[in-house]
mmCIF file of C-alpha atoms and ligand atoms in Angstrom:
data_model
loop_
_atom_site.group_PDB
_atom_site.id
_atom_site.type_symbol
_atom_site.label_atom_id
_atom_site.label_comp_id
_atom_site.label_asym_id
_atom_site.label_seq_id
_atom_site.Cartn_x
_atom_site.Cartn_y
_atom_site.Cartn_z
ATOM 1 C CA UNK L 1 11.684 -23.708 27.635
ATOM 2 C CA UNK L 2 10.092 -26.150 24.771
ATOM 3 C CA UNK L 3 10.833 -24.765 21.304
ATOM 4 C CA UNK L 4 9.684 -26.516 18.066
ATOM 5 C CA UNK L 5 12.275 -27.434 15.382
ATOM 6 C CA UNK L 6 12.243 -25.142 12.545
ATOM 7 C CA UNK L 7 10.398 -22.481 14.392
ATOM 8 C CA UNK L 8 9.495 -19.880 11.412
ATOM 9 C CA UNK L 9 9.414 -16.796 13.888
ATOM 10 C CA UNK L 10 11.373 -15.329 17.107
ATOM 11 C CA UNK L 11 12.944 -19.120 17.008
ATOM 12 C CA UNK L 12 14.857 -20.165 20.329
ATOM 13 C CA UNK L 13 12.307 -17.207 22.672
ATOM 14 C CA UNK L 14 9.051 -19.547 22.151
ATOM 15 C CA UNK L 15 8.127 -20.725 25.301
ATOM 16 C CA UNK L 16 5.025 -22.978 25.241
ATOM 17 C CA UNK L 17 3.718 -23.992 28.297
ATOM 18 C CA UNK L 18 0.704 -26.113 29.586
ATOM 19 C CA UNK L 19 -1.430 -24.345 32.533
ATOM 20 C CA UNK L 20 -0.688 -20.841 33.312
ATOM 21 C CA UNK L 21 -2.601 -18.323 35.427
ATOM 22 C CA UNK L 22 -1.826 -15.551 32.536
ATOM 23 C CA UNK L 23 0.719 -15.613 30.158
ATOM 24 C CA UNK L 24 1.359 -11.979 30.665
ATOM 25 C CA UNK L 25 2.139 -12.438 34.263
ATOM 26 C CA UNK L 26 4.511 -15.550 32.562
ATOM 27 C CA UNK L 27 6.062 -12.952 30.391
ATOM 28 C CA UNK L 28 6.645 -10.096 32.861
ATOM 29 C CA UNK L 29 8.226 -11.965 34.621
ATOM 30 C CA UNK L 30 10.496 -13.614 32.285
ATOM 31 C CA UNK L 31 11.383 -9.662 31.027
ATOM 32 C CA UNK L 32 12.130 -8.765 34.730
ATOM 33 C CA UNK L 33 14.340 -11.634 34.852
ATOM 34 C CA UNK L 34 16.063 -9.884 31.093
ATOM 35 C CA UNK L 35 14.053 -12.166 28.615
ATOM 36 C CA UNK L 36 14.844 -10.231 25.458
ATOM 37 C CA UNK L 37 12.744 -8.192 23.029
ATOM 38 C CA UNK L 38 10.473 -10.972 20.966
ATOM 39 C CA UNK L 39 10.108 -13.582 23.556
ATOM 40 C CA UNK L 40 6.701 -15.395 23.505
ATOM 41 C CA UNK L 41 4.929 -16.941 26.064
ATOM 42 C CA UNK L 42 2.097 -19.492 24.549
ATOM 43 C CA UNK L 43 0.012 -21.749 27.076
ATOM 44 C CA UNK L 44 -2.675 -24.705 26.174
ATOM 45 C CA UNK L 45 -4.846 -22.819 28.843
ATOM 46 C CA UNK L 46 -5.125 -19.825 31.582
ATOM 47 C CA UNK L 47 -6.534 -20.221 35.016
ATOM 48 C CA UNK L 48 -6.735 -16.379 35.428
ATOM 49 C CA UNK L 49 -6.729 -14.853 31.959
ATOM 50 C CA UNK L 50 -7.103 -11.318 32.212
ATOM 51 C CA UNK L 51 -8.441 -8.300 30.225
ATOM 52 C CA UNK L 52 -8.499 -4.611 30.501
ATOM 53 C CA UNK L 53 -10.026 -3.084 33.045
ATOM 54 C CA UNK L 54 -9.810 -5.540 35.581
ATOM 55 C CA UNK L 55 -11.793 -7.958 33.489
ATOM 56 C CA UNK L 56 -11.436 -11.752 32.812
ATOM 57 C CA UNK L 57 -10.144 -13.527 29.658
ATOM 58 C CA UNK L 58 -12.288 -16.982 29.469
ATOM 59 C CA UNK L 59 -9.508 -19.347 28.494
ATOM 60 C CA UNK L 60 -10.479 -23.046 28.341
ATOM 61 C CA UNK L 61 -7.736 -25.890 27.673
ATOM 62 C CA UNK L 62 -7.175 -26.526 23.974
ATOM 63 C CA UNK L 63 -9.363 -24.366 22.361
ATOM 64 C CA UNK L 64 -7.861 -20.729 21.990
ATOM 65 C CA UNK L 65 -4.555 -19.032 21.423
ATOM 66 C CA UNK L 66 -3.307 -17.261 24.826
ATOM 67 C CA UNK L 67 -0.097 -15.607 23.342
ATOM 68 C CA UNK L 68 1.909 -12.625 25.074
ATOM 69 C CA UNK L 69 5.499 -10.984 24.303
ATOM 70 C CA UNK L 70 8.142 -9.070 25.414
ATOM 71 C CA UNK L 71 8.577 -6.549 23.752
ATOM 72 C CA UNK L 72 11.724 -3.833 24.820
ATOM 73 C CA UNK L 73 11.677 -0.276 22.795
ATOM 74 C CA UNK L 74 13.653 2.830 23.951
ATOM 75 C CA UNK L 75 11.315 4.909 24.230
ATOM 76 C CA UNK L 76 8.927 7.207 26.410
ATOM 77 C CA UNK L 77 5.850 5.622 27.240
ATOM 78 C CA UNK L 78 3.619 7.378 25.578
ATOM 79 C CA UNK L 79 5.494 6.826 22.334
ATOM 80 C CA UNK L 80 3.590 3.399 22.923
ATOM 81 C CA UNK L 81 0.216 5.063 22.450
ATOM 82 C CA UNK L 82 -0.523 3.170 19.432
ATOM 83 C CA UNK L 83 0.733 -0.174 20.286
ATOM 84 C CA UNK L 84 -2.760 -1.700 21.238
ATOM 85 C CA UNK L 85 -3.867 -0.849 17.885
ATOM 86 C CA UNK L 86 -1.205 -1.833 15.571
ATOM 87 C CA UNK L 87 -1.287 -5.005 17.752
ATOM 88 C CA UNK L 88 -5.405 -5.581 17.084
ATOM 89 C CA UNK L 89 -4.639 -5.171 13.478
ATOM 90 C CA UNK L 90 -1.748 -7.335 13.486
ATOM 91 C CA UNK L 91 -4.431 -10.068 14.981
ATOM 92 C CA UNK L 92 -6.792 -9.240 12.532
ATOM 93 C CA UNK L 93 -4.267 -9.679 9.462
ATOM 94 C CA UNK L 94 -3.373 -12.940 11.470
ATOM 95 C CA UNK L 95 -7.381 -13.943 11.300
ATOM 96 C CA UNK L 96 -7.919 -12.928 7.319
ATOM 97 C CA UNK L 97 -4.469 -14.963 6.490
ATOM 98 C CA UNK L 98 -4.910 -18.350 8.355
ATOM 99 C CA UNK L 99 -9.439 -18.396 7.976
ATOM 100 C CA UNK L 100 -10.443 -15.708 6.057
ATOM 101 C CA UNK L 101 -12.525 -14.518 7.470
ATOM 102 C CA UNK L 102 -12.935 -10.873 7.607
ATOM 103 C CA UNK L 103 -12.929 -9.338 11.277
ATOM 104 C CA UNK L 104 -13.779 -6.046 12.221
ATOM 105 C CA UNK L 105 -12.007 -3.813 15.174
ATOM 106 C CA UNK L 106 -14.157 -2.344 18.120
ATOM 107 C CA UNK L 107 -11.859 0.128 19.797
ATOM 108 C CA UNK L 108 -9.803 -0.032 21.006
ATOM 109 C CA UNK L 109 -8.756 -3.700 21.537
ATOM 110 C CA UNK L 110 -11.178 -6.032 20.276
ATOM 111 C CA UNK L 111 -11.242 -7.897 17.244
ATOM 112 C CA UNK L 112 -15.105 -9.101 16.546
ATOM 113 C CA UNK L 113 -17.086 -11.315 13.862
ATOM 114 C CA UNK L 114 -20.631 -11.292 13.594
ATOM 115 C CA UNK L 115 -21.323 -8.683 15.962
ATOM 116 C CA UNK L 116 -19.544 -10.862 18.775
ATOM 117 C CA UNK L 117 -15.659 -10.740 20.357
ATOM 118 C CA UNK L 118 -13.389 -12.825 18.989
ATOM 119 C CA UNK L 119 -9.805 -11.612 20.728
ATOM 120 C CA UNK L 120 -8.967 -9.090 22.443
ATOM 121 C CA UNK L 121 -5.233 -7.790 23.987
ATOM 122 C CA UNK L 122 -4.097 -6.847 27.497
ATOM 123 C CA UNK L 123 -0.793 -4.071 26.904
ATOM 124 C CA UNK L 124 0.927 -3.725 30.237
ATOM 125 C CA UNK L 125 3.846 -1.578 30.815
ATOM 126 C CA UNK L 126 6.763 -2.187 32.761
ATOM 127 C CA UNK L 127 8.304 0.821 34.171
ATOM 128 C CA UNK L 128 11.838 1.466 35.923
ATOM 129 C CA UNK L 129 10.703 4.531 37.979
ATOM 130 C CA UNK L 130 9.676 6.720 35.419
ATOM 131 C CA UNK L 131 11.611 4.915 32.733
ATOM 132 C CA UNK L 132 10.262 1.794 30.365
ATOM 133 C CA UNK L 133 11.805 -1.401 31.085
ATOM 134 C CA UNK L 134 9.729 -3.568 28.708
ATOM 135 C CA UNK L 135 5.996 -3.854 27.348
ATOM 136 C CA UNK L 136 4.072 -6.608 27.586
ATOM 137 C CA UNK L 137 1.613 -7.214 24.873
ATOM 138 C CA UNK L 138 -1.156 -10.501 25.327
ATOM 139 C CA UNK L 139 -3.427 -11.990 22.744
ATOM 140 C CA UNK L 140 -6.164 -13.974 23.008
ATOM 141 C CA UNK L 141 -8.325 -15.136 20.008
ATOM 142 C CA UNK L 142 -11.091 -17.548 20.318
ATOM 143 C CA UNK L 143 -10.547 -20.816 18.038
ATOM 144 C CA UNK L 144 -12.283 -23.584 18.713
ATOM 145 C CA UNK L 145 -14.712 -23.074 21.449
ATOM 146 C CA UNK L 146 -18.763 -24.105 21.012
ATOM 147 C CA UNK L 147 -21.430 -21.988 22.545
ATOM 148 C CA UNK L 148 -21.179 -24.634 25.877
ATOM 149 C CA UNK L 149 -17.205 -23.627 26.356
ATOM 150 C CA UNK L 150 -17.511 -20.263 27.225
ATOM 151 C CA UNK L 151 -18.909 -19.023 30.288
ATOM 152 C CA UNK L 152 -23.192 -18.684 30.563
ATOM 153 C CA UNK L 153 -22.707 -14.567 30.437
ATOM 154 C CA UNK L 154 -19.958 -14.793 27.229
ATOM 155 C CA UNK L 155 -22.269 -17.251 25.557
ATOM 156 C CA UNK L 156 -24.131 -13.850 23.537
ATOM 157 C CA UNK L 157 -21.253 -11.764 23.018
ATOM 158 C CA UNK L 158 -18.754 -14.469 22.066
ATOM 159 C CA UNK L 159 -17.704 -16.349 19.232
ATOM 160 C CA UNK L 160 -15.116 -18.415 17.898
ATOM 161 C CA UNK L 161 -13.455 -19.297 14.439
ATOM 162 C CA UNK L 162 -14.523 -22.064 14.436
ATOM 163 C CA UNK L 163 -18.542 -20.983 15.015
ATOM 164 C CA UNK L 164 -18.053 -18.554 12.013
ATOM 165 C CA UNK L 165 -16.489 -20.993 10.009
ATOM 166 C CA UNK L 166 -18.734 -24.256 10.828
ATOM 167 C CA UNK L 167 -16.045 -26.683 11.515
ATOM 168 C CA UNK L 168 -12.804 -26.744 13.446
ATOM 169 C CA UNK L 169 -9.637 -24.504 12.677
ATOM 170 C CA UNK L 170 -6.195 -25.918 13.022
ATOM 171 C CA UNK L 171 -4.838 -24.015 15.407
ATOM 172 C CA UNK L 172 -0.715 -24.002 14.781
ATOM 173 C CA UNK L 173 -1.779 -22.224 11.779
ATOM 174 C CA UNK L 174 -3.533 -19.081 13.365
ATOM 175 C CA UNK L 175 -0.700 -19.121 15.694
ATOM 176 C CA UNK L 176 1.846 -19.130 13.307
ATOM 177 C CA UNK L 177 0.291 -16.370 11.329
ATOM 178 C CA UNK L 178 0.271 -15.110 14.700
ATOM 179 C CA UNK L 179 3.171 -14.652 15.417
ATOM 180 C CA UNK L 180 4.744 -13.514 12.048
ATOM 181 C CA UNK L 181 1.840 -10.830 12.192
ATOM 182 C CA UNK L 182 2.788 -9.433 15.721
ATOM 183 C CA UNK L 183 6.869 -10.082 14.585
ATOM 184 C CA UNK L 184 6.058 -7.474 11.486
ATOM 185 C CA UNK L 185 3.993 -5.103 13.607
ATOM 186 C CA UNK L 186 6.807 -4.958 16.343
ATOM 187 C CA UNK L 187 9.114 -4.261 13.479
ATOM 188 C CA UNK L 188 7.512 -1.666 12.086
ATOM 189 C CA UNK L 189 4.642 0.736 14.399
ATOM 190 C CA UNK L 190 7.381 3.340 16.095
ATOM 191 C CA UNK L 191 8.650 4.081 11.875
ATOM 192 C CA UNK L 192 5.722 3.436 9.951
ATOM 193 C CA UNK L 193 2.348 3.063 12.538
ATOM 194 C CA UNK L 194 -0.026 4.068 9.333
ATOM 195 C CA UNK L 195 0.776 0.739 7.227
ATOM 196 C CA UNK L 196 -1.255 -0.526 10.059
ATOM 197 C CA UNK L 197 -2.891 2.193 11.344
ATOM 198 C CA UNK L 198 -5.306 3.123 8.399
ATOM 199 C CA UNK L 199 -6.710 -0.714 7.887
ATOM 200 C CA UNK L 200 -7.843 -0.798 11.349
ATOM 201 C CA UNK L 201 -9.231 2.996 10.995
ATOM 202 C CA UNK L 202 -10.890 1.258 7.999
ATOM 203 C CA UNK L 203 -12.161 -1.738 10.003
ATOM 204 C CA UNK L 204 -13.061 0.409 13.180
ATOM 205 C CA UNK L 205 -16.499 -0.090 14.158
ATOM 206 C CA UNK L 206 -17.214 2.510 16.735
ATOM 207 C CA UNK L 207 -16.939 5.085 14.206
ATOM 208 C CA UNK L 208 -19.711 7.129 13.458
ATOM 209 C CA UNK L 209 -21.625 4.625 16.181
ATOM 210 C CA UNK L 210 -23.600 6.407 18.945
ATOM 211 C CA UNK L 211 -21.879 4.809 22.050
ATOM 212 C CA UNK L 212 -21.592 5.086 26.364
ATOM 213 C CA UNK L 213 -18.554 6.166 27.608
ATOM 214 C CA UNK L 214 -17.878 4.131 30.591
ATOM 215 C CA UNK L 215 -15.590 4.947 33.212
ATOM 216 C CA UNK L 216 -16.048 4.129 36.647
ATOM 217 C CA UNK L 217 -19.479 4.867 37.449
ATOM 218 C CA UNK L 218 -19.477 7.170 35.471
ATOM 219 C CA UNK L 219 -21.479 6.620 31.929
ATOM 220 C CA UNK L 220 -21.857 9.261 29.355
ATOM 221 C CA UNK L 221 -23.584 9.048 26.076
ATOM 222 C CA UNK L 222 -21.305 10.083 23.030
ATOM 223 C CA UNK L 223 -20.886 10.056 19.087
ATOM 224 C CA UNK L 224 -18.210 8.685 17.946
ATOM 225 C CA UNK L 225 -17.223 11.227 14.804
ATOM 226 C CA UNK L 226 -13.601 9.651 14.033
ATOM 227 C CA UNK L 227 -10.179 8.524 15.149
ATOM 228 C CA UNK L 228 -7.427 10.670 15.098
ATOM 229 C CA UNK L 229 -3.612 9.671 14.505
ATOM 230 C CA UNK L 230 -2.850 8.889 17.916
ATOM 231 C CA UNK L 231 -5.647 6.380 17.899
ATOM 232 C CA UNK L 232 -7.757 8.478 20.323
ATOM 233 C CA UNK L 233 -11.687 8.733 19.284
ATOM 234 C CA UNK L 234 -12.879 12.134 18.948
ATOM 235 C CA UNK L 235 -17.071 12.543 19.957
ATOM 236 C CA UNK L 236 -19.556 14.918 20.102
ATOM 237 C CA UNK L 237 -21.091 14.137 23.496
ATOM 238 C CA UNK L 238 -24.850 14.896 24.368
ATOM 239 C CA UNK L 239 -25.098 18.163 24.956
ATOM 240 C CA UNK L 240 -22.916 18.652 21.966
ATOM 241 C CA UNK L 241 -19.261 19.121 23.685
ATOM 242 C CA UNK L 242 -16.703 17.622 21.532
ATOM 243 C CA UNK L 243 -13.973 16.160 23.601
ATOM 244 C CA UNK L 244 -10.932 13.129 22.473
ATOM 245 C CA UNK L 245 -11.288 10.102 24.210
ATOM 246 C CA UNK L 246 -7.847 8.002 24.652
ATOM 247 C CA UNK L 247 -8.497 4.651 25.958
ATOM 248 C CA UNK L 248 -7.145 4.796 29.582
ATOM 249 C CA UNK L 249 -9.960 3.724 31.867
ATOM 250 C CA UNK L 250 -12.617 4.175 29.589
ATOM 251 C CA UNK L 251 -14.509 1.555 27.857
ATOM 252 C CA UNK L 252 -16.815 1.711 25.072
ATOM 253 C CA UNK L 253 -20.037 0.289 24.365
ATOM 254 C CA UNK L 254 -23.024 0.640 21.874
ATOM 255 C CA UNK L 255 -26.050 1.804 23.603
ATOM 256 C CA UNK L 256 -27.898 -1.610 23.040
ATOM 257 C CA UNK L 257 -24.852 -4.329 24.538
ATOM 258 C CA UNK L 258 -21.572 -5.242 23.500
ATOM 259 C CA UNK L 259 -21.138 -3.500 20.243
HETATM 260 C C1 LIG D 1 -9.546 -7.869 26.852
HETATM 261 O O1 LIG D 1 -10.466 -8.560 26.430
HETATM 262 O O2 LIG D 1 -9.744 -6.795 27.457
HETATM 263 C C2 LIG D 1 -8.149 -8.330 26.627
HETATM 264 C C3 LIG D 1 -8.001 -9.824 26.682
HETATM 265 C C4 LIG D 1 -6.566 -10.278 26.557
HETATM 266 C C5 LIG D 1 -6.429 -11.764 26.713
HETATM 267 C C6 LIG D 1 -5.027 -12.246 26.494
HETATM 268 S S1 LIG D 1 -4.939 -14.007 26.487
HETATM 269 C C7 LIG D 1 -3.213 -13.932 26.573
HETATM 270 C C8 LIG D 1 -2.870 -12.824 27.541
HETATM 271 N N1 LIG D 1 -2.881 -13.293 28.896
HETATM 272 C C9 LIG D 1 -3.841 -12.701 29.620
HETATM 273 O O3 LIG D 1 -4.068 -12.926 30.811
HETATM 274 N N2 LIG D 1 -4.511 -11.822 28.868
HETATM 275 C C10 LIG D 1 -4.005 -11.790 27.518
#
């Protein structure tokens, strides 16, 4: 483990590392081995970053944050229904204090500037039988990277700080705004989820957006009227049945591409 002296957040659980294949699979396995709540994983670069739904996380050497922590509540699972969110705005307080700039949310886990994703976050679970051990959360924002550094099919729907800023962001200070971000929002979302809940309401793009719902094969056209407390959309689908969405399997989209 490589810690930095004077390390202003979670000092002694930072583990920075060079080439992972995903810092979540790092960090779940440090909790199985009894890493305690607040350790971070950090890496220079992923050779398998992953997203939700089985997708990749585009992770080139140097040039973005891939961050992910252990995080251990007592709790029922589903009392981490709102994690994912609190987490997104956590990122997005991270962005505004270290650039900022001024990201919006897409629902339910992306953070996005200029109509493009910026970061998004991977929560897994990790269960004892029914009971949960730990929680994973992983970050991944986009710093540095020019159009060439992501992959041909990202190049339209990505973007990094540094392409919304013109010119390069240090990145020790998004990271460290990071981190105290995500520290405060571990802190706080099982007693007070609305301090963070109603600026990402407020910074929620799907709402009032005519979207797909995608899951599996299946795709369904929807409005999306609001968000409710537990962070689940509630939509008027097309032949005007109203129904809540919680995020599960299904992923959103506006009807013309990413947004
Ligand atoms: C998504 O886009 O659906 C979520 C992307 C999450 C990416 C981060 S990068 C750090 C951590 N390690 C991973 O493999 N994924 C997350």
């Amino acid at each position: 483990m490589i810690s930095r002296k004077n390390e202003p957040v979670w000092a002694g659980q930072i583990h920075r590392l060079d080439t992972v294949g995903s810092t979540n699979t790092v960090a779940r396995e440090l909790a199985r081995q009894g890493a305690p709540h607040g350790t971070v994983v950090l890496a220079q670069q992923q050779t398998g970053g992953r997203g939700r739904l089985g997708r990749s996380f585009s992770s080139p050497r140097g040039l973005g944050i891939y961050c992910s922590v252990v995080l251990r509540y007592e709790v029922p699972p589903q009392a981490l229904f709102l994690l994912t969110p609190v987490m997104a705005e956590a990122a997005r307080r991270a962005v505004v204090q270290a650039t900022g700039l001024e990201p919006q949310v897409k629902w339910i886990n992306d953070l996005v500037l200029e109509g493009r994703k910026l970061c998004g976050i991977l929560t897994e679970l990790g269960m004892t039988g029914d009971r949960l051990d730990h929680v994973v959360v992983g970050i991944g924002i986009n710093c540095n990277q020019q159009a060439d550094d992501f992959p041909p099919q990202l190049r339209s729907v990505a973007i990094s700080l540094a392409q919304a800023l013109g010119h390069p962001v240090d990145r020790s200070q998004v990271e460290e705004a990071l981190l105290t971000q995500v520290r405060a929002a571990a802190e706080e979302f099982l007693l007070a989820p609305r301090n963070w809940m109603e600026p990402y309401r407020a910074h929620c793009i799907t709402i009032g957006k005519d979207v797909q719902l995608i899951r599996g094969e299946e795709v369904r056209l929807a409005h999306v009227d609001d968000m409710d407390e537990q962070g689940a959309l509630l939509v008027t689908l097309a032949d005007g049945t109203r129904e809540t969405v919680f995020s599960g399997e299904v992923s959103v989209r506006g009807l013309y591409g990413y947004l």
